[in-house]
PDB file of C-alpha atoms in Angstrom:
ATOM      1  CA  UNK A   1     -95.326 -49.775  47.837  1.00  0.00           C
ATOM      2  CA  UNK A   2     -97.030 -47.204  45.654  1.00  0.00           C
ATOM      3  CA  UNK A   3     -97.467 -46.911  41.909  1.00  0.00           C
ATOM      4  CA  UNK A   4     -94.274 -44.891  41.382  1.00  0.00           C
ATOM      5  CA  UNK A   5     -92.298 -47.603  43.183  1.00  0.00           C
ATOM      6  CA  UNK A   6     -93.691 -50.293  40.926  1.00  0.00           C
ATOM      7  CA  UNK A   7     -92.908 -48.243  37.824  1.00  0.00           C
ATOM      8  CA  UNK A   8     -89.361 -47.726  39.123  1.00  0.00           C
ATOM      9  CA  UNK A   9     -88.877 -51.457  39.652  1.00  0.00           C
ATOM     10  CA  UNK A  10     -90.183 -52.185  36.154  1.00  0.00           C
ATOM     11  CA  UNK A  11     -87.910 -49.525  34.602  1.00  0.00           C
ATOM     12  CA  UNK A  12     -84.897 -50.879  36.517  1.00  0.00           C
ATOM     13  CA  UNK A  13     -85.786 -54.397  35.382  1.00  0.00           C
ATOM     14  CA  UNK A  14     -86.067 -53.404  31.708  1.00  0.00           C
ATOM     15  CA  UNK A  15     -82.844 -51.387  31.956  1.00  0.00           C
ATOM     16  CA  UNK A  16     -81.012 -54.235  33.676  1.00  0.00           C
ATOM     17  CA  UNK A  17     -82.233 -56.887  31.256  1.00  0.00           C
ATOM     18  CA  UNK A  18     -81.417 -54.810  28.200  1.00  0.00           C
ATOM     19  CA  UNK A  19     -77.964 -53.901  29.527  1.00  0.00           C
ATOM     20  CA  UNK A  20     -77.426 -57.550  30.369  1.00  0.00           C
ATOM     21  CA  UNK A  21     -78.494 -58.964  27.027  1.00  0.00           C
ATOM     22  CA  UNK A  22     -77.293 -56.314  24.568  1.00  0.00           C
ATOM     23  CA  UNK A  23     -73.578 -57.249  24.790  1.00  0.00           C
ATOM     24  CA  UNK A  24     -74.611 -60.892  24.606  1.00  0.00           C
ATOM     25  CA  UNK A  25     -76.162 -60.404  21.186  1.00  0.00           C
ATOM     26  CA  UNK A  26     -72.682 -60.013  19.770  1.00  0.00           C
ATOM     27  CA  UNK A  27     -70.931 -62.432  22.039  1.00  0.00           C
ATOM     28  CA  UNK A  28     -68.887 -65.274  20.641  1.00  0.00           C
ATOM     29  CA  UNK A  29     -68.080 -68.428  22.488  1.00  0.00           C
ATOM     30  CA  UNK A  30     -64.604 -69.860  22.335  1.00  0.00           C
ATOM     31  CA  UNK A  31     -62.838 -66.953  20.644  1.00  0.00           C
ATOM     32  CA  UNK A  32     -59.336 -67.748  19.502  1.00  0.00           C
ATOM     33  CA  UNK A  33     -57.452 -64.825  21.028  1.00  0.00           C
ATOM     34  CA  UNK A  34     -57.447 -63.369  24.530  1.00  0.00           C
ATOM     35  CA  UNK A  35     -55.851 -60.110  25.607  1.00  0.00           C
ATOM     36  CA  UNK A  36     -54.338 -59.293  28.968  1.00  0.00           C
ATOM     37  CA  UNK A  37     -54.223 -55.584  29.736  1.00  0.00           C
ATOM     38  CA  UNK A  38     -52.683 -53.544  32.507  1.00  0.00           C
ATOM     39  CA  UNK A  39     -54.709 -50.350  32.951  1.00  0.00           C
ATOM     40  CA  UNK A  40     -55.642 -50.122  29.303  1.00  0.00           C
ATOM     41  CA  UNK A  41     -52.172 -51.114  28.061  1.00  0.00           C
ATOM     42  CA  UNK A  42     -51.884 -54.441  26.286  1.00  0.00           C
ATOM     43  CA  UNK A  43     -49.417 -56.778  27.967  1.00  0.00           C
ATOM     44  CA  UNK A  44     -50.088 -60.085  26.332  1.00  0.00           C
ATOM     45  CA  UNK A  45     -52.021 -61.674  23.517  1.00  0.00           C
ATOM     46  CA  UNK A  46     -52.887 -65.285  24.233  1.00  0.00           C
ATOM     47  CA  UNK A  47     -53.664 -68.011  21.730  1.00  0.00           C
ATOM     48  CA  UNK A  48     -56.761 -69.658  23.127  1.00  0.00           C
ATOM     49  CA  UNK A  49     -56.216 -72.865  21.180  1.00  0.00           C
ATOM     50  CA  UNK A  50     -53.130 -73.772  23.229  1.00  0.00           C
ATOM     51  CA  UNK A  51     -53.598 -75.017  26.784  1.00  0.00           C
ATOM     52  CA  UNK A  52     -51.020 -73.153  28.836  1.00  0.00           C
ATOM     53  CA  UNK A  53     -50.601 -70.739  31.705  1.00  0.00           C
ATOM     54  CA  UNK A  54     -49.066 -67.276  31.671  1.00  0.00           C
ATOM     55  CA  UNK A  55     -47.737 -64.970  34.368  1.00  0.00           C
ATOM     56  CA  UNK A  56     -48.109 -61.214  34.309  1.00  0.00           C
ATOM     57  CA  UNK A  57     -47.081 -58.696  36.931  1.00  0.00           C
ATOM     58  CA  UNK A  58     -49.949 -56.930  38.685  1.00  0.00           C
ATOM     59  CA  UNK A  59     -49.781 -54.157  41.269  1.00  0.00           C
ATOM     60  CA  UNK A  60     -49.901 -56.562  44.207  1.00  0.00           C
ATOM     61  CA  UNK A  61     -47.992 -59.479  42.734  1.00  0.00           C
ATOM     62  CA  UNK A  62     -47.969 -61.986  39.907  1.00  0.00           C
ATOM     63  CA  UNK A  63     -51.261 -62.821  38.214  1.00  0.00           C
ATOM     64  CA  UNK A  64     -51.457 -66.269  36.653  1.00  0.00           C
ATOM     65  CA  UNK A  65     -53.742 -66.683  33.665  1.00  0.00           C
ATOM     66  CA  UNK A  66     -54.603 -70.203  32.591  1.00  0.00           C
ATOM     67  CA  UNK A  67     -56.044 -71.393  29.276  1.00  0.00           C
ATOM     68  CA  UNK A  68     -57.716 -74.764  28.898  1.00  0.00           C
ATOM     69  CA  UNK A  69     -60.052 -76.021  26.173  1.00  0.00           C
ATOM     70  CA  UNK A  70     -60.702 -72.496  24.824  1.00  0.00           C
ATOM     71  CA  UNK A  71     -61.636 -71.305  28.274  1.00  0.00           C
ATOM     72  CA  UNK A  72     -59.642 -68.831  30.291  1.00  0.00           C
ATOM     73  CA  UNK A  73     -59.361 -68.026  33.971  1.00  0.00           C
ATOM     74  CA  UNK A  74     -57.185 -66.269  36.487  1.00  0.00           C
ATOM     75  CA  UNK A  75     -55.880 -69.202  38.498  1.00  0.00           C
ATOM     76  CA  UNK A  76     -53.939 -67.302  41.140  1.00  0.00           C
ATOM     77  CA  UNK A  77     -53.366 -63.698  42.136  1.00  0.00           C
ATOM     78  CA  UNK A  78     -52.644 -61.526  45.146  1.00  0.00           C
ATOM     79  CA  UNK A  79     -55.647 -59.451  46.204  1.00  0.00           C
ATOM     80  CA  UNK A  80     -57.725 -58.847  49.329  1.00  0.00           C
ATOM     81  CA  UNK A  81     -60.848 -60.670  48.174  1.00  0.00           C
ATOM     82  CA  UNK A  82     -59.677 -62.855  45.254  1.00  0.00           C
ATOM     83  CA  UNK A  83     -62.725 -61.860  43.246  1.00  0.00           C
ATOM     84  CA  UNK A  84     -61.154 -62.440  39.848  1.00  0.00           C
ATOM     85  CA  UNK A  85     -59.915 -65.956  40.588  1.00  0.00           C
ATOM     86  CA  UNK A  86     -63.324 -66.694  42.142  1.00  0.00           C
ATOM     87  CA  UNK A  87     -64.928 -65.816  38.832  1.00  0.00           C
ATOM     88  CA  UNK A  88     -63.570 -69.039  37.365  1.00  0.00           C
ATOM     89  CA  UNK A  89     -63.530 -70.165  33.747  1.00  0.00           C
ATOM     90  CA  UNK A  90     -64.739 -67.768  31.096  1.00  0.00           C
ATOM     91  CA  UNK A  91     -65.417 -68.641  27.474  1.00  0.00           C
ATOM     92  CA  UNK A  92     -67.495 -65.737  26.137  1.00  0.00           C
ATOM     93  CA  UNK A  93     -66.280 -62.461  24.693  1.00  0.00           C
ATOM     94  CA  UNK A  94     -68.875 -60.664  26.818  1.00  0.00           C
ATOM     95  CA  UNK A  95     -67.322 -61.742  30.131  1.00  0.00           C
ATOM     96  CA  UNK A  96     -64.140 -59.848  30.893  1.00  0.00           C
ATOM     97  CA  UNK A  97     -62.228 -60.833  34.039  1.00  0.00           C
ATOM     98  CA  UNK A  98     -61.185 -57.783  35.984  1.00  0.00           C
ATOM     99  CA  UNK A  99     -58.607 -57.821  38.775  1.00  0.00           C
ATOM    100  CA  UNK A 100     -59.054 -54.311  40.064  1.00  0.00           C
ATOM    101  CA  UNK A 101     -56.421 -54.276  42.847  1.00  0.00           C
ATOM    102  CA  UNK A 102     -53.869 -55.590  40.348  1.00  0.00           C
ATOM    103  CA  UNK A 103     -55.010 -53.414  37.460  1.00  0.00           C
ATOM    104  CA  UNK A 104     -55.211 -56.488  35.244  1.00  0.00           C
ATOM    105  CA  UNK A 105     -57.986 -57.190  32.785  1.00  0.00           C
ATOM    106  CA  UNK A 106     -58.343 -60.420  30.814  1.00  0.00           C
ATOM    107  CA  UNK A 107     -60.800 -60.674  27.986  1.00  0.00           C
ATOM    108  CA  UNK A 108     -61.453 -62.886  25.023  1.00  0.00           C
ATOM    109  CA  UNK A 109     -61.646 -61.090  21.727  1.00  0.00           C
ATOM    110  CA  UNK A 110     -63.308 -62.826  18.828  1.00  0.00           C
ATOM    111  CA  UNK A 111     -60.151 -62.942  16.734  1.00  0.00           C
ATOM    112  CA  UNK A 112     -60.333 -62.949  12.941  1.00  0.00           C
ATOM    113  CA  UNK A 113     -58.087 -65.980  12.580  1.00  0.00           C
ATOM    114  CA  UNK A 114     -60.257 -68.756  13.905  1.00  0.00           C
ATOM    115  CA  UNK A 115     -58.823 -72.246  13.733  1.00  0.00           C
ATOM    116  CA  UNK A 116     -60.979 -73.468  10.838  1.00  0.00           C
ATOM    117  CA  UNK A 117     -60.084 -70.589   8.534  1.00  0.00           C
ATOM    118  CA  UNK A 118     -56.340 -70.673   8.960  1.00  0.00           C
ATOM    119  CA  UNK A 119     -55.964 -74.312   8.022  1.00  0.00           C
ATOM    120  CA  UNK A 120     -57.485 -73.740   4.573  1.00  0.00           C
ATOM    121  CA  UNK A 121     -54.846 -71.883   2.648  1.00  0.00           C
TER     122      UNK A 121
ATOM    123  CA  UNK B   1     -92.010 -34.820  60.269  1.00  0.00           C
ATOM    124  CA  UNK B   2     -91.212 -31.912  62.584  1.00  0.00           C
ATOM    125  CA  UNK B   3     -87.651 -30.675  62.364  1.00  0.00           C
ATOM    126  CA  UNK B   4     -85.671 -31.131  65.512  1.00  0.00           C
ATOM    127  CA  UNK B   5     -84.601 -27.953  67.238  1.00  0.00           C
ATOM    128  CA  UNK B   6     -82.314 -29.692  69.667  1.00  0.00           C
ATOM    129  CA  UNK B   7     -78.997 -29.928  67.946  1.00  0.00           C
ATOM    130  CA  UNK B   8     -77.506 -32.188  70.576  1.00  0.00           C
ATOM    131  CA  UNK B   9     -80.325 -34.662  70.102  1.00  0.00           C
ATOM    132  CA  UNK B  10     -79.973 -34.509  66.336  1.00  0.00           C
ATOM    133  CA  UNK B  11     -76.222 -34.892  66.577  1.00  0.00           C
ATOM    134  CA  UNK B  12     -76.610 -37.928  68.824  1.00  0.00           C
ATOM    135  CA  UNK B  13     -79.138 -39.548  66.494  1.00  0.00           C
ATOM    136  CA  UNK B  14     -76.973 -38.941  63.416  1.00  0.00           C
ATOM    137  CA  UNK B  15     -73.953 -40.327  65.250  1.00  0.00           C
ATOM    138  CA  UNK B  16     -75.921 -43.418  66.232  1.00  0.00           C
ATOM    139  CA  UNK B  17     -77.133 -43.920  62.670  1.00  0.00           C
ATOM    140  CA  UNK B  18     -73.565 -43.532  61.394  1.00  0.00           C
ATOM    141  CA  UNK B  19     -72.267 -45.998  63.980  1.00  0.00           C
ATOM    142  CA  UNK B  20     -74.866 -48.585  62.981  1.00  0.00           C
ATOM    143  CA  UNK B  21     -74.120 -48.023  59.308  1.00  0.00           C
ATOM    144  CA  UNK B  22     -70.385 -48.560  59.965  1.00  0.00           C
ATOM    145  CA  UNK B  23     -71.068 -51.838  61.774  1.00  0.00           C
ATOM    146  CA  UNK B  24     -73.384 -53.024  58.978  1.00  0.00           C
ATOM    147  CA  UNK B  25     -70.774 -52.060  56.400  1.00  0.00           C
ATOM    148  CA  UNK B  26     -67.944 -53.944  58.146  1.00  0.00           C
ATOM    149  CA  UNK B  27     -70.082 -57.051  58.664  1.00  0.00           C
ATOM    150  CA  UNK B  28     -71.160 -57.019  55.024  1.00  0.00           C
ATOM    151  CA  UNK B  29     -67.608 -56.584  53.797  1.00  0.00           C
ATOM    152  CA  UNK B  30     -66.393 -59.554  55.789  1.00  0.00           C
ATOM    153  CA  UNK B  31     -68.947 -61.789  54.079  1.00  0.00           C
ATOM    154  CA  UNK B  32     -67.985 -62.166  50.448  1.00  0.00           C
ATOM    155  CA  UNK B  33     -70.608 -63.858  48.357  1.00  0.00           C
ATOM    156  CA  UNK B  34     -69.255 -65.021  45.013  1.00  0.00           C
ATOM    157  CA  UNK B  35     -72.705 -64.789  43.462  1.00  0.00           C
ATOM    158  CA  UNK B  36     -73.333 -63.759  39.881  1.00  0.00           C
ATOM    159  CA  UNK B  37     -70.995 -60.836  40.150  1.00  0.00           C
ATOM    160  CA  UNK B  38     -68.423 -60.797  42.934  1.00  0.00           C
ATOM    161  CA  UNK B  39     -68.761 -57.772  45.142  1.00  0.00           C
ATOM    162  CA  UNK B  40     -72.537 -57.494  45.132  1.00  0.00           C
ATOM    163  CA  UNK B  41     -73.796 -56.739  48.627  1.00  0.00           C
ATOM    164  CA  UNK B  42     -77.152 -56.374  50.289  1.00  0.00           C
ATOM    165  CA  UNK B  43     -76.483 -52.746  51.168  1.00  0.00           C
ATOM    166  CA  UNK B  44     -77.628 -52.816  54.780  1.00  0.00           C
ATOM    167  CA  UNK B  45     -75.538 -49.755  55.602  1.00  0.00           C
ATOM    168  CA  UNK B  46     -77.648 -47.795  53.179  1.00  0.00           C
ATOM    169  CA  UNK B  47     -80.761 -48.382  55.301  1.00  0.00           C
ATOM    170  CA  UNK B  48     -79.367 -46.030  57.934  1.00  0.00           C
ATOM    171  CA  UNK B  49     -78.512 -43.347  55.408  1.00  0.00           C
ATOM    172  CA  UNK B  50     -82.045 -43.486  53.984  1.00  0.00           C
ATOM    173  CA  UNK B  51     -83.466 -43.232  57.501  1.00  0.00           C
ATOM    174  CA  UNK B  52     -81.273 -40.166  58.055  1.00  0.00           C
ATOM    175  CA  UNK B  53     -82.736 -38.702  54.864  1.00  0.00           C
ATOM    176  CA  UNK B  54     -86.303 -39.282  56.030  1.00  0.00           C
ATOM    177  CA  UNK B  55     -85.711 -38.221  59.631  1.00  0.00           C
ATOM    178  CA  UNK B  56     -83.656 -35.122  58.903  1.00  0.00           C
ATOM    179  CA  UNK B  57     -82.831 -34.332  55.297  1.00  0.00           C
ATOM    180  CA  UNK B  58     -80.383 -34.358  52.418  1.00  0.00           C
ATOM    181  CA  UNK B  59     -77.391 -32.909  54.266  1.00  0.00           C
ATOM    182  CA  UNK B  60     -77.703 -35.452  57.054  1.00  0.00           C
ATOM    183  CA  UNK B  61     -77.896 -38.344  54.594  1.00  0.00           C
ATOM    184  CA  UNK B  62     -74.704 -37.218  52.876  1.00  0.00           C
ATOM    185  CA  UNK B  63     -73.084 -36.858  56.279  1.00  0.00           C
ATOM    186  CA  UNK B  64     -74.029 -40.392  57.363  1.00  0.00           C
ATOM    187  CA  UNK B  65     -72.890 -41.864  54.052  1.00  0.00           C
ATOM    188  CA  UNK B  66     -69.559 -40.047  53.814  1.00  0.00           C
ATOM    189  CA  UNK B  67     -68.702 -40.687  57.462  1.00  0.00           C
ATOM    190  CA  UNK B  68     -69.703 -44.317  57.080  1.00  0.00           C
ATOM    191  CA  UNK B  69     -67.462 -44.878  54.057  1.00  0.00           C
ATOM    192  CA  UNK B  70     -64.542 -42.999  55.622  1.00  0.00           C
ATOM    193  CA  UNK B  71     -64.710 -44.618  59.059  1.00  0.00           C
ATOM    194  CA  UNK B  72     -65.580 -48.138  57.912  1.00  0.00           C
ATOM    195  CA  UNK B  73     -62.645 -48.207  55.504  1.00  0.00           C
ATOM    196  CA  UNK B  74     -60.383 -46.617  58.109  1.00  0.00           C
ATOM    197  CA  UNK B  75     -61.366 -49.312  60.622  1.00  0.00           C
ATOM    198  CA  UNK B  76     -60.913 -52.161  58.169  1.00  0.00           C
ATOM    199  CA  UNK B  77     -57.658 -50.781  56.757  1.00  0.00           C
ATOM    200  CA  UNK B  78     -59.005 -50.269  53.258  1.00  0.00           C
ATOM    201  CA  UNK B  79     -58.828 -46.495  53.271  1.00  0.00           C
ATOM    202  CA  UNK B  80     -57.658 -44.953  49.964  1.00  0.00           C
ATOM    203  CA  UNK B  81     -57.688 -48.353  48.296  1.00  0.00           C
ATOM    204  CA  UNK B  82     -59.720 -49.022  45.150  1.00  0.00           C
ATOM    205  CA  UNK B  83     -62.561 -50.496  47.162  1.00  0.00           C
ATOM    206  CA  UNK B  84     -62.621 -47.306  49.226  1.00  0.00           C
ATOM    207  CA  UNK B  85     -62.982 -45.111  46.157  1.00  0.00           C
ATOM    208  CA  UNK B  86     -65.584 -47.477  44.756  1.00  0.00           C
ATOM    209  CA  UNK B  87     -67.688 -47.281  47.919  1.00  0.00           C
ATOM    210  CA  UNK B  88     -67.216 -43.520  48.113  1.00  0.00           C
ATOM    211  CA  UNK B  89     -68.293 -42.995  44.503  1.00  0.00           C
ATOM    212  CA  UNK B  90     -71.232 -45.352  44.935  1.00  0.00           C
ATOM    213  CA  UNK B  91     -72.357 -43.698  48.162  1.00  0.00           C
ATOM    214  CA  UNK B  92     -72.001 -40.155  46.801  1.00  0.00           C
ATOM    215  CA  UNK B  93     -73.720 -40.806  43.486  1.00  0.00           C
ATOM    216  CA  UNK B  94     -76.575 -42.744  45.038  1.00  0.00           C
ATOM    217  CA  UNK B  95     -77.077 -40.118  47.760  1.00  0.00           C
ATOM    218  CA  UNK B  96     -77.266 -37.282  45.257  1.00  0.00           C
ATOM    219  CA  UNK B  97     -79.640 -39.154  42.947  1.00  0.00           C
ATOM    220  CA  UNK B  98     -81.829 -40.254  45.845  1.00  0.00           C
ATOM    221  CA  UNK B  99     -82.040 -36.715  47.229  1.00  0.00           C
ATOM    222  CA  UNK B 100     -83.165 -35.529  43.799  1.00  0.00           C
ATOM    223  CA  UNK B 101     -85.693 -38.348  43.452  1.00  0.00           C
ATOM    224  CA  UNK B 102     -87.139 -37.775  46.895  1.00  0.00           C
ATOM    225  CA  UNK B 103     -87.827 -34.154  46.028  1.00  0.00           C
ATOM    226  CA  UNK B 104     -89.042 -34.604  42.472  1.00  0.00           C
ATOM    227  CA  UNK B 105     -90.884 -37.917  42.358  1.00  0.00           C
ATOM    228  CA  UNK B 106     -93.672 -39.665  44.191  1.00  0.00           C
ATOM    229  CA  UNK B 107     -91.455 -42.561  45.203  1.00  0.00           C
ATOM    230  CA  UNK B 108     -91.932 -44.073  48.631  1.00  0.00           C
ATOM    231  CA  UNK B 109     -89.053 -45.177  50.852  1.00  0.00           C
ATOM    232  CA  UNK B 110     -89.041 -48.545  49.027  1.00  0.00           C
ATOM    233  CA  UNK B 111     -88.573 -47.067  45.564  1.00  0.00           C
ATOM    234  CA  UNK B 112     -85.958 -44.706  46.967  1.00  0.00           C
ATOM    235  CA  UNK B 113     -83.974 -47.709  48.223  1.00  0.00           C
ATOM    236  CA  UNK B 114     -84.170 -49.414  44.828  1.00  0.00           C
ATOM    237  CA  UNK B 115     -82.867 -46.281  43.083  1.00  0.00           C
ATOM    238  CA  UNK B 116     -80.150 -46.004  45.706  1.00  0.00           C
ATOM    239  CA  UNK B 117     -79.041 -49.617  45.240  1.00  0.00           C
ATOM    240  CA  UNK B 118     -78.934 -49.226  41.458  1.00  0.00           C
ATOM    241  CA  UNK B 119     -76.884 -46.026  41.537  1.00  0.00           C
ATOM    242  CA  UNK B 120     -74.473 -47.524  44.063  1.00  0.00           C
ATOM    243  CA  UNK B 121     -73.591 -49.987  41.328  1.00  0.00           C
ATOM    244  CA  UNK B 122     -73.328 -47.282  38.682  1.00  0.00           C
ATOM    245  CA  UNK B 123     -70.937 -45.245  40.841  1.00  0.00           C
ATOM    246  CA  UNK B 124     -68.742 -48.253  41.537  1.00  0.00           C
ATOM    247  CA  UNK B 125     -68.574 -49.234  37.888  1.00  0.00           C
ATOM    248  CA  UNK B 126     -67.618 -45.675  36.936  1.00  0.00           C
ATOM    249  CA  UNK B 127     -64.608 -45.912  39.261  1.00  0.00           C
ATOM    250  CA  UNK B 128     -63.578 -49.271  37.771  1.00  0.00           C
ATOM    251  CA  UNK B 129     -63.803 -47.724  34.304  1.00  0.00           C
ATOM    252  CA  UNK B 130     -61.557 -44.831  35.355  1.00  0.00           C
ATOM    253  CA  UNK B 131     -59.013 -47.001  37.183  1.00  0.00           C
ATOM    254  CA  UNK B 132     -58.816 -49.737  34.563  1.00  0.00           C
ATOM    255  CA  UNK B 133     -59.094 -47.349  31.600  1.00  0.00           C
ATOM    256  CA  UNK B 134     -61.503 -49.888  30.204  1.00  0.00           C
ATOM    257  CA  UNK B 135     -65.105 -49.809  29.105  1.00  0.00           C
ATOM    258  CA  UNK B 136     -65.703 -53.566  29.110  1.00  0.00           C
ATOM    259  CA  UNK B 137     -66.909 -53.486  32.712  1.00  0.00           C
ATOM    260  CA  UNK B 138     -70.107 -51.819  31.453  1.00  0.00           C
ATOM    261  CA  UNK B 139     -71.189 -55.348  30.573  1.00  0.00           C
ATOM    262  CA  UNK B 140     -71.633 -55.964  34.276  1.00  0.00           C
ATOM    263  CA  UNK B 141     -73.858 -52.940  34.766  1.00  0.00           C
ATOM    264  CA  UNK B 142     -76.920 -54.942  33.730  1.00  0.00           C
ATOM    265  CA  UNK B 143     -76.223 -57.547  36.411  1.00  0.00           C
ATOM    266  CA  UNK B 144     -75.663 -54.818  38.994  1.00  0.00           C
ATOM    267  CA  UNK B 145     -78.965 -53.116  38.140  1.00  0.00           C
ATOM    268  CA  UNK B 146     -80.893 -56.409  38.102  1.00  0.00           C
ATOM    269  CA  UNK B 147     -79.496 -57.365  41.494  1.00  0.00           C
ATOM    270  CA  UNK B 148     -80.339 -53.891  42.795  1.00  0.00           C
ATOM    271  CA  UNK B 149     -84.039 -54.768  42.512  1.00  0.00           C
ATOM    272  CA  UNK B 150     -84.144 -57.555  45.152  1.00  0.00           C
ATOM    273  CA  UNK B 151     -81.568 -55.895  47.410  1.00  0.00           C
ATOM    274  CA  UNK B 152     -83.298 -52.512  47.038  1.00  0.00           C
ATOM    275  CA  UNK B 153     -86.697 -54.027  47.823  1.00  0.00           C
ATOM    276  CA  UNK B 154     -85.291 -55.804  50.861  1.00  0.00           C
ATOM    277  CA  UNK B 155     -83.555 -52.744  52.290  1.00  0.00           C
ATOM    278  CA  UNK B 156     -86.603 -50.696  51.295  1.00  0.00           C
ATOM    279  CA  UNK B 157     -89.031 -52.782  53.325  1.00  0.00           C
ATOM    280  CA  UNK B 158     -86.521 -52.806  56.167  1.00  0.00           C
ATOM    281  CA  UNK B 159     -86.181 -49.000  56.134  1.00  0.00           C
ATOM    282  CA  UNK B 160     -89.953 -48.668  55.963  1.00  0.00           C
ATOM    283  CA  UNK B 161     -90.426 -50.860  59.021  1.00  0.00           C
ATOM    284  CA  UNK B 162     -87.721 -49.055  60.976  1.00  0.00           C
ATOM    285  CA  UNK B 163     -88.910 -45.616  59.954  1.00  0.00           C
ATOM    286  CA  UNK B 164     -92.530 -46.369  60.882  1.00  0.00           C
ATOM    287  CA  UNK B 165     -91.413 -47.532  64.293  1.00  0.00           C
ATOM    288  CA  UNK B 166     -89.325 -44.398  64.753  1.00  0.00           C
ATOM    289  CA  UNK B 167     -92.320 -42.281  63.815  1.00  0.00           C
ATOM    290  CA  UNK B 168     -94.577 -44.139  66.230  1.00  0.00           C
ATOM    291  CA  UNK B 169     -92.160 -43.739  69.097  1.00  0.00           C
ATOM    292  CA  UNK B 170     -91.739 -40.104  68.109  1.00  0.00           C
ATOM    293  CA  UNK B 171     -87.988 -40.152  68.553  1.00  0.00           C
ATOM    294  CA  UNK B 172     -87.604 -37.071  66.491  1.00  0.00           C
ATOM    295  CA  UNK B 173     -89.979 -34.842  68.442  1.00  0.00           C
TER     296      UNK B 173
END
């Protein structure tokens, strides 16, 4: 391992860490709204305060999205590797769930109408 | 390293490297590790492509990589699926970047493997962005690059060991 190699590893490390942490600076835990998209097109807007499950149609079959205690996950789907259901519960805005073979993306958006604000009217 | 004049010998060696890369690829694909980011692999198949680059050159590396992606996905029935295009984009982008880096920088085979592992991830994420029409996946690029360091170092040391042995045995003469 020469000097150039070490510099490369350091640069990759800095790049990786900064790319990893930059979106997390603006992340919000327990956002109130989640969106389900099919190839960039919005299919569903989910209220994260209600525990429920939703079905959307993906390319390979139905994709079931489940909400529980302001966390969201893909509980079942048809795909070769089941990566997106393996990902499990997600509660941060910086962690989108992507089901590539189904073309389905689930992500939490911060949502202006958080529970505390809407009750005071 | 002296360039081989015997085309049959070169052809045989490239074919053998491709065959080994295909086997490594299929084995790796059958083991799914739901680590930090699902889909992250060690990249053993890339070792053979890097060896092709060091034994022969840029064209041969591209050949090994493209044939590996095509044949491995054909054999496992994933050809023209999203994973196929992801592997193809990753392999192509990383090959081109690595070829450039080998010519223009003082990187050893270990650094070359790290760069290759990182750009494999970049290529794959680009395909996801195109297919999903979404930019959110960029958030996973950091994880991909961070994981490219250990996997790149591992495959780098492996390629170094293999390449030194090849040089000692003078297979290419």
